[in-house]
Short mmCIF file of C-alpha atoms in Angstrom, two decimals:
data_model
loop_
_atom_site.label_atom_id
_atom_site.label_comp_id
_atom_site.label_asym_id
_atom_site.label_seq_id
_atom_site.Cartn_x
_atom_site.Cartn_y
_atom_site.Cartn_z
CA UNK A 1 0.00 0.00 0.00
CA UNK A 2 1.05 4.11 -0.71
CA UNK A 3 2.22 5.21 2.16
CA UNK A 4 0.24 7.75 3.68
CA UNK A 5 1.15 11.80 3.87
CA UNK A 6 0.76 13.10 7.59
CA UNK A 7 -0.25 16.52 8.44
CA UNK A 8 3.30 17.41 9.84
CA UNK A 9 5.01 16.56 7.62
CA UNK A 10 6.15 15.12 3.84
CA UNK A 11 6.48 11.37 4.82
CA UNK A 12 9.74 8.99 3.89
CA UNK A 13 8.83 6.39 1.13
CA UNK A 14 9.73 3.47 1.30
CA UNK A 15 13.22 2.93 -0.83
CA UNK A 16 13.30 0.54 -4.15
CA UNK A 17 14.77 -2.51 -4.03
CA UNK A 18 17.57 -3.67 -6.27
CA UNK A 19 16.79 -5.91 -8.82
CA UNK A 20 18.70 -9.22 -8.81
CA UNK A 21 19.26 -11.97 -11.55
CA UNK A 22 17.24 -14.85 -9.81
CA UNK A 23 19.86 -17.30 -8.13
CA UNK A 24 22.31 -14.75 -7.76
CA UNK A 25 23.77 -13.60 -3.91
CA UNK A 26 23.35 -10.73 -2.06
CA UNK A 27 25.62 -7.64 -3.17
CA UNK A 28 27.74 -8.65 0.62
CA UNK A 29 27.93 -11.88 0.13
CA UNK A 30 30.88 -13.56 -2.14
CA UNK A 31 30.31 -14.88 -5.84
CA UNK A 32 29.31 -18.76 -6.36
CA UNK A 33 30.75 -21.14 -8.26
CA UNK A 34 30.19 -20.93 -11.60
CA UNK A 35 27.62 -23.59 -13.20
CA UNK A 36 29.06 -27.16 -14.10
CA UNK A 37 28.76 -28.90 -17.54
CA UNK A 38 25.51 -30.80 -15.40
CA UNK A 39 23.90 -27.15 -14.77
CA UNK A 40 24.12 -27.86 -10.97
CA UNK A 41 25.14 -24.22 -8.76
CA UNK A 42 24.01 -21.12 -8.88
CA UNK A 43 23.91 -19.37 -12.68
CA UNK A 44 26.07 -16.14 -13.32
CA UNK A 45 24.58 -13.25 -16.07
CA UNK A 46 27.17 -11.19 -17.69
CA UNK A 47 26.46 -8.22 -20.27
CA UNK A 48 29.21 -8.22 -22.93
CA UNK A 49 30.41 -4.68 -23.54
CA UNK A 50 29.30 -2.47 -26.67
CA UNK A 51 31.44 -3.14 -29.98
CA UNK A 52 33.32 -0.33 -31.09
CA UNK A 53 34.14 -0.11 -34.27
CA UNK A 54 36.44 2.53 -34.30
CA UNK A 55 37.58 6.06 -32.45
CA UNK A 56 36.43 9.71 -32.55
CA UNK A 57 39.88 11.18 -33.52
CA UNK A 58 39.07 14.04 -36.02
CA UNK A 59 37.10 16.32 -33.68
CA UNK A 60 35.68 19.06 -36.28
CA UNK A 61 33.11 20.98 -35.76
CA UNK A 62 31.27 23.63 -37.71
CA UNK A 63 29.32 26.72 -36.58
CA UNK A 64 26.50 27.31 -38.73
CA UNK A 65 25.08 31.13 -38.51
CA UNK A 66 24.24 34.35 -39.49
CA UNK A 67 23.77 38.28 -39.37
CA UNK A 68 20.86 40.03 -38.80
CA UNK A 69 18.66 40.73 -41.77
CA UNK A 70 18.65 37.98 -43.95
CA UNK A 71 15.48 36.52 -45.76
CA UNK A 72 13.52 33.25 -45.51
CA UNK A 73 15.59 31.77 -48.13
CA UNK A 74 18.56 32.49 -46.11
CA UNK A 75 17.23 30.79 -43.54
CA UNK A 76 16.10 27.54 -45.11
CA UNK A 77 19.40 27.61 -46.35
CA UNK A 78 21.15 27.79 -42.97
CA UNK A 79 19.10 25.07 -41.36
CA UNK A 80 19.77 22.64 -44.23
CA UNK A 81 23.44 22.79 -44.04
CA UNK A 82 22.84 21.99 -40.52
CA UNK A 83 20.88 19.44 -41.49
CA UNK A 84 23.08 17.45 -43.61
CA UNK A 85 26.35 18.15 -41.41
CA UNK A 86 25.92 16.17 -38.35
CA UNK A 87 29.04 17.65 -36.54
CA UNK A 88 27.66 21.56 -36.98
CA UNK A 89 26.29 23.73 -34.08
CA UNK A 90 24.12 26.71 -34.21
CA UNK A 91 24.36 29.81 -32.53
CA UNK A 92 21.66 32.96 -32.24
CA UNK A 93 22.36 35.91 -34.82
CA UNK A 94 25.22 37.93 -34.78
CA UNK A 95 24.02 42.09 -34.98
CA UNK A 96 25.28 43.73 -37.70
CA UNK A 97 27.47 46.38 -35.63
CA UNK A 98 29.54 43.95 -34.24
CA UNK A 99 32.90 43.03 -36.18
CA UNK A 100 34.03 39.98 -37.44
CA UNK A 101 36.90 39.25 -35.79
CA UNK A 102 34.21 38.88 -33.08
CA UNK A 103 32.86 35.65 -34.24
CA UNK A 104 36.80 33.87 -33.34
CA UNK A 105 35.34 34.33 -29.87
CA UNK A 106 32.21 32.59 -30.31
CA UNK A 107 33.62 29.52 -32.02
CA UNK A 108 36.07 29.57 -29.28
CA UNK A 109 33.09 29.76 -27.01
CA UNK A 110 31.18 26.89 -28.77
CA UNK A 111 34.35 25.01 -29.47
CA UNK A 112 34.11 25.09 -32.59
CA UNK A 113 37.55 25.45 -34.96
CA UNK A 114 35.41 26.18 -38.74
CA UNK A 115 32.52 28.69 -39.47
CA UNK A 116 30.07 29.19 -42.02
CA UNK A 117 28.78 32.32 -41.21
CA UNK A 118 26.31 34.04 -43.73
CA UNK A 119 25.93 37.64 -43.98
CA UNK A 120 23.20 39.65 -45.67
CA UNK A 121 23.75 43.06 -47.11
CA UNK A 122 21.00 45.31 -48.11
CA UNK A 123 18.18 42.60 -47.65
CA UNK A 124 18.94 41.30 -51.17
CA UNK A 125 22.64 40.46 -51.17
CA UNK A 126 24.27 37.16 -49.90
CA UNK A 127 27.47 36.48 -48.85
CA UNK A 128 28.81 33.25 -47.08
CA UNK A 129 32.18 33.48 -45.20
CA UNK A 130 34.05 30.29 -44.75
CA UNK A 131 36.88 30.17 -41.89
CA UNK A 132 39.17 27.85 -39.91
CA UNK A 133 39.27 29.74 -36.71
CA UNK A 134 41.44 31.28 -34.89
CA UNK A 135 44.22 31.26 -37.38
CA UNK A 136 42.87 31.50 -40.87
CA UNK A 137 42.53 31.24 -43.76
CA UNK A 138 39.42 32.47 -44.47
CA UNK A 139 37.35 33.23 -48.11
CA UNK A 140 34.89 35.59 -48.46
CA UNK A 141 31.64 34.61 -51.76
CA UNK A 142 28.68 35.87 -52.97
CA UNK A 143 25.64 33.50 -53.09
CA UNK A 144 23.67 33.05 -56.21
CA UNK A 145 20.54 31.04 -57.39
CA UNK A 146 19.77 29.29 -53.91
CA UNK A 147 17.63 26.87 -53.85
CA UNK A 148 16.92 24.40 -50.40
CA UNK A 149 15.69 21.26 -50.08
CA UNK A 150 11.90 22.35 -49.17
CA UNK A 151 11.33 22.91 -53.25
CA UNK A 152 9.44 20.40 -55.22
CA UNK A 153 12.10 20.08 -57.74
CA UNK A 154 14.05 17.64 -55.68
CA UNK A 155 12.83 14.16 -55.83
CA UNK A 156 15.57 12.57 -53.82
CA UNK A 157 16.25 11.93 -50.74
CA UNK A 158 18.92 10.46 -48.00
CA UNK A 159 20.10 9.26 -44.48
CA UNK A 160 20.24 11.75 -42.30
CA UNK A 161 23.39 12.31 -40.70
CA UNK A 162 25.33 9.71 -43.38
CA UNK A 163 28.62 10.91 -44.54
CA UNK A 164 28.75 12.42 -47.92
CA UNK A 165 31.28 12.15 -50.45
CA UNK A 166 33.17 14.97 -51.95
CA UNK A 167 33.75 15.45 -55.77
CA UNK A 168 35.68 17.84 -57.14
CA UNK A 169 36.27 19.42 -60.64
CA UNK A 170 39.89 18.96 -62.08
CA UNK A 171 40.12 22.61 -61.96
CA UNK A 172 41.01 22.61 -58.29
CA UNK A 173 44.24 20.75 -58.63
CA UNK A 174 45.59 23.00 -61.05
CA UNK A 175 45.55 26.65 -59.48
CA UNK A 176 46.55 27.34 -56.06
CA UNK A 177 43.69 29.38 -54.98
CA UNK A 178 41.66 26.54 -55.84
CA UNK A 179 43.65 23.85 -54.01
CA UNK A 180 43.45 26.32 -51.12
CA UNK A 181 39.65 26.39 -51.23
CA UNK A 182 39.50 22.83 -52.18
CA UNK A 183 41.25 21.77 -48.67
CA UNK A 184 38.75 24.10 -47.15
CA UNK A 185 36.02 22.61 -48.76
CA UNK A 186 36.96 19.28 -47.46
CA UNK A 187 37.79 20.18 -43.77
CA UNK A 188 34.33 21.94 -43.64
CA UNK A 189 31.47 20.00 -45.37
CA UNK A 190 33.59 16.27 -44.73
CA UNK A 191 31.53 14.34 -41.46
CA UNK A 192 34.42 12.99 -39.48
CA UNK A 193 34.67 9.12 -39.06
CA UNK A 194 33.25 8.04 -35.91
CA UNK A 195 31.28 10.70 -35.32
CA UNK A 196 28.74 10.11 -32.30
CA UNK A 197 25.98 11.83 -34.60
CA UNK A 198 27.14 10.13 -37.92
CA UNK A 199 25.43 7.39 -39.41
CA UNK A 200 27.85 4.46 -41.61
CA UNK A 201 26.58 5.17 -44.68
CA UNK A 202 27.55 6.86 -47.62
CA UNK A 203 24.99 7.65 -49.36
CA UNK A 204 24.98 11.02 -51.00
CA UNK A 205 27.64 13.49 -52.56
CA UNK A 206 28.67 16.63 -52.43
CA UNK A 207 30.03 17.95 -56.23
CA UNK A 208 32.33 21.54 -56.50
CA UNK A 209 32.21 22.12 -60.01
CA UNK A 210 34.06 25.32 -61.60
CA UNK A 211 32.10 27.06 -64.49
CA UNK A 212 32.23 30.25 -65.36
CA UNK A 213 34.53 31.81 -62.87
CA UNK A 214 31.95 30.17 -60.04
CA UNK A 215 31.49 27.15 -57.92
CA UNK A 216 28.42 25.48 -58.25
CA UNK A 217 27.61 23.13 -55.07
CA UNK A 218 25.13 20.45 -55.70
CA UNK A 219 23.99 18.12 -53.77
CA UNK A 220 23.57 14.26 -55.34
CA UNK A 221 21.79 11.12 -54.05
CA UNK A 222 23.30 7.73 -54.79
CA UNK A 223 20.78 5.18 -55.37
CA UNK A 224 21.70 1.53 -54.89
CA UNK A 225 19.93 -0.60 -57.57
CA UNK A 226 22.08 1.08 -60.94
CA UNK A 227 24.31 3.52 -58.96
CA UNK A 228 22.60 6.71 -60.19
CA UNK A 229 21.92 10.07 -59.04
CA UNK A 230 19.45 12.10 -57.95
CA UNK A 231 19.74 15.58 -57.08
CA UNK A 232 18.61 16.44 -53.47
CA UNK A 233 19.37 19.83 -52.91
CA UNK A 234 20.67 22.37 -51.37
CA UNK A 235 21.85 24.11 -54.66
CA UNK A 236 23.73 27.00 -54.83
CA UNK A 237 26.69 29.38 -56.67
CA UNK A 238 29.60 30.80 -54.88
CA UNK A 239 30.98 33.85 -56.80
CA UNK A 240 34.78 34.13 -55.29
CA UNK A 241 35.49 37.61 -54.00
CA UNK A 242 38.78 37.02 -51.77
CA UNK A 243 40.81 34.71 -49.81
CA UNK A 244 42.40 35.84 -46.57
CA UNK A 245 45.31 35.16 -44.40
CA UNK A 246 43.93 35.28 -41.17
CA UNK A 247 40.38 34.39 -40.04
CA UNK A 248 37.91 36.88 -40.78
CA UNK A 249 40.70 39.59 -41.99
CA UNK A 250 43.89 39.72 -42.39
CA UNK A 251 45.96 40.19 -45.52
CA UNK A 252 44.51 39.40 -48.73
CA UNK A 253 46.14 36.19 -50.88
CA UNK A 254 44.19 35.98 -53.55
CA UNK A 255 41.82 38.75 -55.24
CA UNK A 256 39.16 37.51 -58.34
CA UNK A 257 39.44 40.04 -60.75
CA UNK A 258 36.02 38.48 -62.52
CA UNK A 259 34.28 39.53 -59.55
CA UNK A 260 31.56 42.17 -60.02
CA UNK A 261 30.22 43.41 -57.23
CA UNK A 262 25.81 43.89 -56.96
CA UNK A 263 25.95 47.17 -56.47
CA UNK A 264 27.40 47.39 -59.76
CA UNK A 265 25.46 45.15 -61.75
CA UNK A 266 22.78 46.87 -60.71
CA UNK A 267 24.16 50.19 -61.70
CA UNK A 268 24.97 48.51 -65.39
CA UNK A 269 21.41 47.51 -65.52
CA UNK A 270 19.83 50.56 -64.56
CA UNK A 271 22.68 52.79 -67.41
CA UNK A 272 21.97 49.97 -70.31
CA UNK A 273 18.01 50.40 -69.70
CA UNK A 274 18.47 54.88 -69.68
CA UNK A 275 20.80 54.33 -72.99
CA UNK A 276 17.54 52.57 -74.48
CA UNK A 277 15.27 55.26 -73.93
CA UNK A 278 17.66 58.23 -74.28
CA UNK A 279 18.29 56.34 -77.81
CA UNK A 280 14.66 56.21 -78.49
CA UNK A 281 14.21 59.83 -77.69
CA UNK A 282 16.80 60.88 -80.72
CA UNK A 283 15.36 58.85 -83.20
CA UNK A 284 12.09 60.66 -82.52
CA UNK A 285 13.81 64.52 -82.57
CA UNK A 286 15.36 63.40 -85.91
CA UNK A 287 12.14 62.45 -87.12
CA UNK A 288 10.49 65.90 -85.83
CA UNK A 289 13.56 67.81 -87.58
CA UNK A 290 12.60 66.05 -90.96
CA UNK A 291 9.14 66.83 -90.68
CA UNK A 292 9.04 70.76 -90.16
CA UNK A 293 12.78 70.73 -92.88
CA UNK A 294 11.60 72.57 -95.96
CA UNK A 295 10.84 70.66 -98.86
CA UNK A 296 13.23 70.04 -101.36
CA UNK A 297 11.69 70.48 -105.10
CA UNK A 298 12.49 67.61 -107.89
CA UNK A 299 12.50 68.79 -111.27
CA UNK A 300 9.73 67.93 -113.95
CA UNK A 301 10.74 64.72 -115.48
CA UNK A 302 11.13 65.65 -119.46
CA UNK A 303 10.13 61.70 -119.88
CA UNK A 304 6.16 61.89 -118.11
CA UNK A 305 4.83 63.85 -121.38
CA UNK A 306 5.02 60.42 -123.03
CA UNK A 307 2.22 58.75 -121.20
CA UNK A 308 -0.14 61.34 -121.57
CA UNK A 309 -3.16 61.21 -123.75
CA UNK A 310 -4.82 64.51 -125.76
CA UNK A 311 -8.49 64.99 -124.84
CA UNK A 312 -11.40 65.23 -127.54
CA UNK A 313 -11.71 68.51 -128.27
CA UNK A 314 -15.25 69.53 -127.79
CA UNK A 315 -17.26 72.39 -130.04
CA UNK A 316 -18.26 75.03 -128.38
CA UNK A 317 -22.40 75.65 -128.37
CA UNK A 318 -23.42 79.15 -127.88
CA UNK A 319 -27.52 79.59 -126.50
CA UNK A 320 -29.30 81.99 -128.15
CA UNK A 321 -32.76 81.43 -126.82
CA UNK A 322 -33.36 82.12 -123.01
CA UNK A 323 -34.80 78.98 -121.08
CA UNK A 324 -38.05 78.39 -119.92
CA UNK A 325 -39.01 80.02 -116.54
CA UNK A 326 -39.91 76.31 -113.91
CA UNK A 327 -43.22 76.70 -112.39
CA UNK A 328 -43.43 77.98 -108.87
CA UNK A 329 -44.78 75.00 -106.51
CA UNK A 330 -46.47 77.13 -103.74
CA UNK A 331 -46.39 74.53 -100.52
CA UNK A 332 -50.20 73.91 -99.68
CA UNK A 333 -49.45 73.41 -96.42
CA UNK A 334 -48.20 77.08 -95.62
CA UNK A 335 -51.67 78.44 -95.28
CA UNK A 336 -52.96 76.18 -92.33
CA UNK A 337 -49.66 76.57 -90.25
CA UNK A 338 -50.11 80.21 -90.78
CA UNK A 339 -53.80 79.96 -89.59
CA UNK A 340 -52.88 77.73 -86.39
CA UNK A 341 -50.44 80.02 -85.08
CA UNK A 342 -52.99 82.59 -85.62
CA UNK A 343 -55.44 80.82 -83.50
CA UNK A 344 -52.80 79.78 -80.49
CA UNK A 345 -51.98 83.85 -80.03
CA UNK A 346 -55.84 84.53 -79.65
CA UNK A 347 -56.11 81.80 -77.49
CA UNK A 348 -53.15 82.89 -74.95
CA UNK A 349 -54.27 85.91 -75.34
CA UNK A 350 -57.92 85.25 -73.84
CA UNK A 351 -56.34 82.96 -71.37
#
């Protein structure tokens, strides 16, 4: 029976007792033999320890945030990188006053050694920062064409928390800037072996292709019955502004002298569009300034005479007798609208 509460005070329950494999001694008491090959004596029940199949010894881990400001894309963005990275963290948003060096801190807070932090610029533009903290080096892009996995367009799908596999273009082995971002690549987005969140399977990859001046990241699903793939998502371009020494800062190694900044696309745009109109308002002042010109005169062609035709030359009749007066029609009607206004005056009149 529950043991009943007094009005004093709380009252002690009674404690839970151990529980025991049946046969087995008290915890003072000293272990039996074990069992003989006749099953006679008291039986023993041992748990065998977990298998390991191998040690944690690459401990990366990758902060996943952002600035203030960004847009529900963004976001979607942000939470599927998490997603497919198993050894991420998150952290709340950074305010856009703070500095960057700032963020060091926080991965040294959340011990964390890489960053992905995305920062948003004018509520339209994207860039992503990508950092091996404290030290460097870090690389600065713009993101293009985003798209998560949320949209209908991708059809496949994959373990969460497998480990992906990395593909790169050929184009990374052959410049240094690229070999540099290519051994960033793979210490960021890689899922260490043995990771306690990390699932055995390989199942997915990750592809870095270079075309036109840009990485394209896309994200592939390997299916097991013919080996193809289908594209999961997240898909998006990283336009290459710099790379720096340190993290966040520092000197600059390598500069892209494709890069174009928005600001001045936009600027292009809005210059090609004016040129358009400004060009449509000459043609129509040239037009005007032909109209109101003066005429120029063209001589008589010599040649025209030769199509033309004399016309019959008529004799001319000359009346001698004058022409019969037309008899005057007097209107019949005149007289009676001439006598009804007659009798409407004398009948105002005596009204």
């Amino acid at each position: 029976a529950a043991a009943k509460r007094k009005r004093d005070g709380p009252s002690a329950r009674p404690k839970k007792r151990a529980k025991r494999a049946p046969g087995a001694s008290e915890p003072g008491a000293k272990p039996g033999p074990k069992p003989g090959p006749e099953g006679a004596g008291p039986q023993e029940y041992s748990i065998p320890p977990p298998v390991s199949q191998g040690k944690w010894k690459n401990k990366e881990r990758v902060l996943i945030f952002s600035s203030r400001g960004i847009n529900f894309r963004t976001r979607h963005l942000m939470q599927d990188l998490r997603t497919l990275m198993p050894h991420s963290k998150a952290d709340t948003k950074m305010d856009r006053k703070d500095q960057l060096f700032v963020i060091n801190e926080v991965c040294e807070m959340k011990n964390c050694n890489k960053c992905i932090f995305f920062e948003a610029k004018k509520k339209q533009d994207l860039y992503m920062w990508l950092s091996n903290t404290p030290h460097g080096p870090s690389a600065k892009f713009l993101v293009q064409n985003v798209h998560t996995l949320a949209e209908l367009k991708m059809t496949g799908n994959c373990l969460r928390g497998s480990r992906p596999l990395l593909s790169f273009d050929p184009t990374f082995d052959k410049e240094p800037h690229y070999a540099l971002l290519k051994e960033l690549f793979i210490q960021i987005f890689s899922t260490p072996q043995y990771h306690p969140k990390s699932q055995p399977f390989v199942d997915h990859v990750f592809t870095f292709t270079v075309t036109d001046e840009r990485i394209w990241f896309r994200n592939y699903q390997i299916i097991e019955e013919d080996a193809s793939l289908v594209e999961i998502g997240p898909r998006f371009v990283l336009n290459l502004i710099k790379i720096f020494q340190g993290s966040f800062g520092g000197p600059t190694l390598y500069e892209n002298p494709h890069y174009q900044s928005p600001n001045m696309h936009r600027r292009l745009v809005r210059l090609s569009v004016a040129a358009k109109f400004r060009e449509k308002q000459q043609v129509k002042e040239v037009q005007m300034i032909k109209k109101k010109g003066s005429k120029v005169l063209i001589d008589a062609d010599p040649t025209e005479v030769v199509f033309e035709t004399p016309a019959e030359e008529k004799p001319v009749e000359i009346q001698l007798v004058k022409p019969e007066s037309k008899p005057i029609v007097k209107d019949k009607k005149k007289p009676r609208k001439i006598q009804r206004k007659k009798q409407k005056k004398l009948f105002r009149a005596e009204a």
